[in-house]
């Protein structure tokens, strides 16, 4: 599961869901045949030319500090998104641990140093990292302080909120690793790929209304995304309307109710793949109160994207956008 950086409420919810369902490492039931699978592969694509860090460097951290990085030999990125960037820059062989949300294939065998989204400072420090990368939403604060107090360089990167954050996050990570040229190359590649997807979006007089639902059936978590959910930028880039945001939901998430769904009136529903599996596929999703009464529920029009990439806003976001576009418009091309 990917967060953007995610708003605080969703972070807490995901932590609960991960604990209850074992997402990120446990087994989950297969999705119903009616559900469309994500188009994004579970691998990252490193740059063709290996990056070679030039250190030491001193960089700004999102917590207001200046951090000097002397070595990138043992890197611990504390989010799936940051791990994705490090691996794509070509430095995956230097990563010694992962966050539970780093679910892509190249990171699968690394030890996990978080439980849900809580960092274990002891686990991190036991691996003797020379650089820890965190997001502004990474916590708990005590764990971050413990890592920093142990003398480990710790650089905080602003949490991602939308597509405009992709390039700056790549730049921030590349700067901390001493590979700014590789960062520029990756930023340009990512931008080009996003632009290529945008060019293929069909023109429609009526933009589809899409509601982002965060669901975890075994944890009884059913939420409707609003303006701060992290999905709005992707939906709008795909030529769609964020139905929750458009219906007036200004915060990140609100519990799903029949009234809220009726107000949103989505033509399609966006869910994370494991969330869809957790409720029993499309058949189970439409049983959530209010879903079947929406145009999306009546048409069983459900779009699913892998948890590990949906809200990462990183090097694979073009694949996420392409998957959204394909699932929303593919049959109508």
Tab-separated table of C-alpha atoms in Angstrom:
chain	number	residue	atom	x	y	z
A	1	UNK	CA	0.000	0.000	0.000
A	2	UNK	CA	1.108	3.415	-1.080
A	3	UNK	CA	0.865	6.371	0.566
A	4	UNK	CA	1.598	9.890	-0.406
A	5	UNK	CA	2.028	10.712	1.273
A	6	UNK	CA	-1.099	10.351	3.123
A	7	UNK	CA	-3.125	12.557	5.352
A	8	UNK	CA	-2.965	11.700	9.026
A	9	UNK	CA	-6.369	10.091	9.246
A	10	UNK	CA	-5.635	7.628	6.461
A	11	UNK	CA	-2.240	6.816	7.938
A	12	UNK	CA	-3.938	5.738	11.146
A	13	UNK	CA	-6.544	3.789	9.245
A	14	UNK	CA	-3.957	2.021	7.108
A	15	UNK	CA	-2.006	1.121	10.224
A	16	UNK	CA	-5.133	-0.461	11.684
A	17	UNK	CA	-5.886	-2.263	8.452
A	18	UNK	CA	-2.340	-3.555	8.022
A	19	UNK	CA	-2.368	-4.917	11.547
A	20	UNK	CA	-5.739	-6.543	11.061
A	21	UNK	CA	-5.242	-7.907	7.567
A	22	UNK	CA	-1.510	-8.490	7.259
A	23	UNK	CA	-1.279	-6.423	4.094
A	24	UNK	CA	2.179	-5.952	2.717
A	25	UNK	CA	3.261	-9.469	3.447
A	26	UNK	CA	0.338	-11.735	4.306
A	27	UNK	CA	-1.953	-13.724	2.068
A	28	UNK	CA	-5.158	-12.204	0.779
A	29	UNK	CA	-8.036	-13.827	-1.117
A	30	UNK	CA	-8.067	-13.598	-4.876
A	31	UNK	CA	-9.981	-10.755	-6.431
A	32	UNK	CA	-13.329	-11.550	-8.017
A	33	UNK	CA	-13.099	-12.167	-11.767
A	34	UNK	CA	-15.211	-9.095	-12.448
A	35	UNK	CA	-12.562	-6.807	-10.972
A	36	UNK	CA	-9.969	-5.331	-13.320
A	37	UNK	CA	-6.360	-5.878	-12.303
A	38	UNK	CA	-3.809	-3.126	-12.093
A	39	UNK	CA	-1.711	-2.533	-15.192
A	40	UNK	CA	1.334	-1.542	-13.132
A	41	UNK	CA	3.926	-4.334	-12.772
A	42	UNK	CA	5.334	-5.035	-9.332
A	43	UNK	CA	8.878	-4.070	-10.308
A	44	UNK	CA	10.730	-0.804	-10.590
A	45	UNK	CA	12.811	0.088	-13.652
A	46	UNK	CA	16.247	1.405	-12.702
A	47	UNK	CA	18.021	3.931	-14.881
A	48	UNK	CA	20.201	2.339	-17.546
A	49	UNK	CA	23.364	4.053	-16.278
A	50	UNK	CA	24.380	3.166	-12.685
A	51	UNK	CA	24.586	6.181	-10.412
A	52	UNK	CA	27.760	6.779	-8.410
A	53	UNK	CA	27.299	8.895	-5.254
A	54	UNK	CA	29.593	11.860	-4.799
A	55	UNK	CA	29.731	12.486	-1.091
A	56	UNK	CA	29.813	14.143	1.369
A	57	UNK	CA	26.924	16.503	0.700
A	58	UNK	CA	24.930	18.752	2.985
A	59	UNK	CA	21.231	19.025	2.157
A	60	UNK	CA	18.125	20.620	3.572
A	61	UNK	CA	15.649	18.403	5.391
A	62	UNK	CA	11.871	19.012	5.524
A	63	UNK	CA	12.085	19.271	9.316
A	64	UNK	CA	14.152	22.457	8.955
A	65	UNK	CA	17.546	20.893	9.639
A	66	UNK	CA	20.705	20.782	7.520
A	67	UNK	CA	22.020	17.240	7.245
A	68	UNK	CA	25.473	16.137	6.111
A	69	UNK	CA	25.564	12.760	4.398
A	70	UNK	CA	28.984	11.144	4.300
A	71	UNK	CA	28.098	7.667	3.034
A	72	UNK	CA	25.326	5.996	1.035
A	73	UNK	CA	26.609	2.468	1.600
A	74	UNK	CA	23.714	1.399	3.856
A	75	UNK	CA	20.437	3.150	3.098
A	76	UNK	CA	17.125	2.754	4.927
A	77	UNK	CA	14.170	4.433	3.165
A	78	UNK	CA	11.189	4.576	5.520
A	79	UNK	CA	8.401	4.538	2.933
A	80	UNK	CA	7.580	2.538	-0.147
A	81	UNK	CA	7.731	5.647	-2.291
A	82	UNK	CA	11.214	6.602	-1.108
A	83	UNK	CA	12.409	3.015	-1.589
A	84	UNK	CA	11.060	3.111	-5.122
A	85	UNK	CA	13.031	6.259	-5.908
A	86	UNK	CA	16.276	4.900	-4.452
A	87	UNK	CA	15.991	1.655	-6.412
A	88	UNK	CA	15.062	3.469	-9.615
A	89	UNK	CA	18.097	5.722	-9.258
A	90	UNK	CA	20.120	2.505	-9.418
A	91	UNK	CA	21.157	2.321	-5.767
A	92	UNK	CA	18.955	-0.563	-4.677
A	93	UNK	CA	21.955	-2.732	-3.843
A	94	UNK	CA	22.773	-0.291	-1.036
A	95	UNK	CA	19.327	-0.509	0.615
A	96	UNK	CA	19.452	-2.663	3.759
A	97	UNK	CA	15.821	-2.502	4.959
A	98	UNK	CA	12.341	-1.557	3.866
A	99	UNK	CA	9.094	-0.134	5.093
A	100	UNK	CA	6.088	-2.460	4.965
A	101	UNK	CA	4.718	-0.470	2.017
A	102	UNK	CA	7.730	-1.223	-0.194
A	103	UNK	CA	6.072	-4.182	-1.905
A	104	UNK	CA	7.849	-4.228	-5.279
A	105	UNK	CA	9.812	-7.308	-6.258
A	106	UNK	CA	13.372	-6.021	-5.890
A	107	UNK	CA	12.756	-5.050	-2.248
A	108	UNK	CA	10.817	-8.158	-1.242
A	109	UNK	CA	13.646	-9.933	0.603
A	110	UNK	CA	14.756	-6.951	2.684
A	111	UNK	CA	14.012	-6.933	6.428
A	112	UNK	CA	10.996	-4.837	7.420
A	113	UNK	CA	11.674	-2.150	10.026
A	114	UNK	CA	8.113	-0.901	10.481
A	115	UNK	CA	4.964	-2.373	11.962
A	116	UNK	CA	2.002	-0.962	10.109
A	117	UNK	CA	3.443	2.537	9.624
A	118	UNK	CA	5.277	2.830	12.947
A	119	UNK	CA	9.056	2.815	12.643
A	120	UNK	CA	11.056	0.608	14.972
A	121	UNK	CA	14.135	2.655	15.827
A	122	UNK	CA	15.813	-0.414	17.316
A	123	UNK	CA	15.311	-2.382	14.091
A	124	UNK	CA	16.681	0.460	12.000
A	125	UNK	CA	19.734	1.029	14.169
A	126	UNK	CA	20.533	-2.691	14.348
A	127	UNK	CA	21.263	-2.583	10.606
A	128	UNK	CA	23.905	0.139	11.058
A	129	UNK	CA	22.568	2.517	8.386
A	130	UNK	CA	24.710	5.326	7.034
A	131	UNK	CA	21.630	7.206	5.770
A	132	UNK	CA	17.956	7.096	6.704
A	133	UNK	CA	15.341	8.686	4.430
A	134	UNK	CA	11.990	9.578	5.985
A	135	UNK	CA	8.840	11.447	4.982
A	136	UNK	CA	7.289	14.287	6.938
A	137	UNK	CA	4.495	11.865	7.902
A	138	UNK	CA	6.898	9.157	9.150
A	139	UNK	CA	6.595	8.352	12.824
A	140	UNK	CA	6.370	8.033	15.670
A	141	UNK	CA	8.375	11.162	16.411
A	142	UNK	CA	10.185	9.404	19.258
A	143	UNK	CA	11.564	6.792	16.868
A	144	UNK	CA	12.795	9.432	14.447
A	145	UNK	CA	14.455	11.318	17.290
A	146	UNK	CA	16.108	8.127	18.549
A	147	UNK	CA	17.613	7.419	15.138
A	148	UNK	CA	18.868	10.962	14.804
A	149	UNK	CA	20.250	11.002	18.364
A	150	UNK	CA	22.245	7.882	17.544
A	151	UNK	CA	24.214	9.992	15.062
A	152	UNK	CA	22.716	8.561	11.875
A	153	UNK	CA	22.167	11.155	9.113
A	154	UNK	CA	18.390	11.355	8.658
A	155	UNK	CA	16.884	13.365	5.799
A	156	UNK	CA	13.162	14.126	5.808
A	157	UNK	CA	11.417	14.532	2.441
A	158	UNK	CA	8.059	16.352	2.219
A	159	UNK	CA	5.127	13.950	1.895
A	160	UNK	CA	3.679	13.826	-1.611
A	161	UNK	CA	0.201	15.187	-2.207
A	162	UNK	CA	-0.167	15.302	-5.972
A	163	UNK	CA	1.521	14.916	-9.351
A	164	UNK	CA	3.350	18.214	-8.971
A	165	UNK	CA	5.357	16.679	-6.121
A	166	UNK	CA	6.888	13.853	-8.166
A	167	UNK	CA	9.819	15.800	-9.598
A	168	UNK	CA	10.769	17.540	-6.369
A	169	UNK	CA	10.756	14.268	-4.424
A	170	UNK	CA	13.098	12.673	-6.929
A	171	UNK	CA	15.375	15.708	-6.722
A	172	UNK	CA	15.380	15.639	-2.904
A	173	UNK	CA	16.293	11.954	-2.696
A	174	UNK	CA	18.933	12.214	-5.422
A	175	UNK	CA	20.528	15.204	-3.677
A	176	UNK	CA	20.735	13.341	-0.362
A	177	UNK	CA	22.340	10.376	-2.116
A	178	UNK	CA	24.891	12.529	-3.921
A	179	UNK	CA	23.558	11.661	-7.386
A	180	UNK	CA	21.913	14.898	-8.634
A	181	UNK	CA	22.592	14.116	-12.295
A	182	UNK	CA	20.824	10.765	-11.993
A	183	UNK	CA	17.977	12.573	-10.251
A	184	UNK	CA	17.638	14.980	-13.150
A	185	UNK	CA	17.631	12.071	-15.604
A	186	UNK	CA	14.953	10.227	-13.640
A	187	UNK	CA	12.835	13.352	-13.213
A	188	UNK	CA	12.957	13.996	-16.958
A	189	UNK	CA	12.129	10.365	-17.758
A	190	UNK	CA	9.201	10.375	-15.367
A	191	UNK	CA	7.853	13.668	-16.707
A	192	UNK	CA	8.106	12.460	-20.299
A	193	UNK	CA	6.236	9.285	-19.483
A	194	UNK	CA	3.494	11.136	-17.637
A	195	UNK	CA	3.113	13.535	-20.561
A	196	UNK	CA	2.883	10.592	-22.969
A	197	UNK	CA	0.016	9.094	-20.959
A	198	UNK	CA	-1.807	12.427	-20.812
A	199	UNK	CA	-1.635	12.732	-24.592
A	200	UNK	CA	-3.522	9.457	-24.960
A	201	UNK	CA	-6.460	10.428	-22.765
A	202	UNK	CA	-9.547	10.514	-24.991
A	203	UNK	CA	-11.553	13.707	-25.165
A	204	UNK	CA	-14.964	13.411	-23.534
A	205	UNK	CA	-17.663	16.018	-23.281
A	206	UNK	CA	-18.692	14.581	-19.907
A	207	UNK	CA	-15.875	13.794	-17.497
A	208	UNK	CA	-16.541	10.613	-15.490
A	209	UNK	CA	-17.151	11.110	-11.776
A	210	UNK	CA	-14.898	8.746	-9.817
A	211	UNK	CA	-15.103	8.124	-6.077
A	212	UNK	CA	-11.990	6.876	-4.271
A	213	UNK	CA	-13.023	4.377	-1.602
A	214	UNK	CA	-10.564	3.109	1.004
A	215	UNK	CA	-11.912	-0.238	2.202
A	216	UNK	CA	-10.527	-2.987	4.411
A	217	UNK	CA	-13.235	-5.589	4.973
A	218	UNK	CA	-11.558	-7.599	7.738
A	219	UNK	CA	-10.960	-4.402	9.717
A	220	UNK	CA	-14.451	-3.033	8.962
A	221	UNK	CA	-12.934	0.137	7.515
A	222	UNK	CA	-15.022	1.828	4.805
A	223	UNK	CA	-14.066	5.383	3.838
A	224	UNK	CA	-14.893	7.818	1.040
A	225	UNK	CA	-12.042	10.003	-0.160
A	226	UNK	CA	-12.337	13.781	-0.238
A	227	UNK	CA	-10.173	16.650	-1.431
A	228	UNK	CA	-7.171	15.666	0.719
A	229	UNK	CA	-7.239	11.894	0.101
A	230	UNK	CA	-4.257	12.032	-2.251
A	231	UNK	CA	-6.188	10.664	-5.226
A	232	UNK	CA	-7.636	13.913	-6.610
A	233	UNK	CA	-4.571	14.863	-8.643
A	234	UNK	CA	-4.441	11.458	-10.329
A	235	UNK	CA	-8.148	11.408	-11.117
A	236	UNK	CA	-8.063	14.903	-12.541
A	237	UNK	CA	-4.966	14.091	-14.610
A	238	UNK	CA	-6.887	11.105	-16.004
A	239	UNK	CA	-9.632	13.439	-17.196
A	240	UNK	CA	-12.020	12.474	-14.417
A	241	UNK	CA	-13.773	14.333	-11.607
A	242	UNK	CA	-13.012	13.377	-8.012
A	243	UNK	CA	-16.602	12.701	-6.970
A	244	UNK	CA	-15.896	12.982	-3.250
A	245	UNK	CA	-14.092	16.284	-3.605
A	246	UNK	CA	-16.735	17.615	-6.000
A	247	UNK	CA	-19.514	16.688	-3.579
A	248	UNK	CA	-18.002	19.000	-0.978
A	249	UNK	CA	-15.781	16.710	1.084
A	250	UNK	CA	-12.894	19.003	1.968
A	251	UNK	CA	-10.917	16.729	4.293
A	252	UNK	CA	-9.106	13.492	3.535
A	253	UNK	CA	-11.625	10.752	4.311
A	254	UNK	CA	-15.088	10.376	5.738
A	255	UNK	CA	-16.972	7.197	6.682
A	256	UNK	CA	-19.023	5.808	3.829
A	257	UNK	CA	-22.729	6.467	4.206
A	258	UNK	CA	-25.607	6.066	1.786
A	259	UNK	CA	-26.121	9.829	1.906
A	260	UNK	CA	-22.469	10.647	1.184
A	261	UNK	CA	-22.369	8.255	-1.758
A	262	UNK	CA	-25.630	9.597	-3.131
A	263	UNK	CA	-24.183	13.105	-2.969
A	264	UNK	CA	-20.998	11.980	-4.721
A	265	UNK	CA	-22.949	10.009	-7.358
A	266	UNK	CA	-19.871	8.362	-8.914
A	267	UNK	CA	-19.887	6.855	-12.393
A	268	UNK	CA	-16.930	4.673	-11.346
A	269	UNK	CA	-15.272	3.650	-8.096
A	270	UNK	CA	-11.500	3.593	-7.519
A	271	UNK	CA	-10.148	1.182	-4.919
A	272	UNK	CA	-6.822	-0.335	-3.938
A	273	UNK	CA	-6.477	-3.921	-5.126
A	274	UNK	CA	-6.036	-5.466	-1.684
A	275	UNK	CA	-8.940	-3.434	-0.399
A	276	UNK	CA	-11.140	-4.835	-3.141
A	277	UNK	CA	-9.967	-8.343	-2.330
A	278	UNK	CA	-10.666	-7.790	1.363
A	279	UNK	CA	-14.377	-7.194	0.742
A	280	UNK	CA	-14.753	-10.112	-1.647
A	281	UNK	CA	-14.245	-8.380	-4.983
A	282	UNK	CA	-16.882	-6.416	-6.838
A	283	UNK	CA	-19.650	-8.656	-5.492
A	284	UNK	CA	-18.707	-7.678	-1.947
A	285	UNK	CA	-18.074	-4.030	-2.765
A	286	UNK	CA	-21.592	-3.455	-4.039
A	287	UNK	CA	-22.943	-4.870	-0.766
A	288	UNK	CA	-21.475	-1.949	1.188
A	289	UNK	CA	-24.479	0.236	2.072
A	290	UNK	CA	-25.099	2.848	-0.593
A	291	UNK	CA	-22.679	1.532	-3.224
A	292	UNK	CA	-25.222	-0.413	-5.273
A	293	UNK	CA	-27.437	2.680	-5.491
A	294	UNK	CA	-24.748	4.763	-7.214
A	295	UNK	CA	-24.340	4.750	-11.008
A	296	UNK	CA	-20.963	3.046	-10.478
A	297	UNK	CA	-22.454	0.334	-8.297
A	298	UNK	CA	-25.370	-0.274	-10.635
A	299	UNK	CA	-22.945	-0.676	-13.566
A	300	UNK	CA	-20.371	-2.550	-11.435
A	301	UNK	CA	-17.800	-0.131	-12.788
A	302	UNK	CA	-14.796	-0.565	-10.519
A	303	UNK	CA	-11.214	0.534	-11.142
A	304	UNK	CA	-8.478	-1.058	-9.025
A	305	UNK	CA	-4.794	-0.192	-8.741
A	306	UNK	CA	-2.147	-1.934	-6.646
A	307	UNK	CA	-1.796	-0.606	-3.114
A	308	UNK	CA	1.969	-0.318	-3.486
A	309	UNK	CA	1.841	2.252	-6.288
A	310	UNK	CA	-1.490	4.069	-6.285
A	311	UNK	CA	-0.550	7.046	-4.114
A	312	UNK	CA	3.236	6.853	-4.246
A	313	UNK	CA	3.740	9.815	-6.607
A	314	UNK	CA	7.077	8.541	-7.799
A	315	UNK	CA	8.832	6.935	-10.785
A	316	UNK	CA	5.931	4.552	-11.492
A	317	UNK	CA	3.148	7.104	-11.328
A	318	UNK	CA	2.935	7.136	-15.117
A	319	UNK	CA	1.962	3.459	-14.919
A	320	UNK	CA	-0.705	4.271	-12.349
A	321	UNK	CA	-2.103	7.022	-14.550
A	322	UNK	CA	-2.016	4.725	-17.596
A	323	UNK	CA	-3.879	2.054	-15.636
A	324	UNK	CA	-6.552	4.551	-14.595
A	325	UNK	CA	-6.965	5.788	-18.158
A	326	UNK	CA	-7.153	2.265	-19.554
A	327	UNK	CA	-9.712	1.109	-17.028
A	328	UNK	CA	-11.852	4.228	-17.325
A	329	UNK	CA	-11.852	4.534	-21.094
A	330	UNK	CA	-10.322	1.357	-22.565
A	331	UNK	CA	-13.553	-0.282	-23.614
A	332	UNK	CA	-14.779	2.957	-25.165
A	333	UNK	CA	-11.784	3.660	-27.416
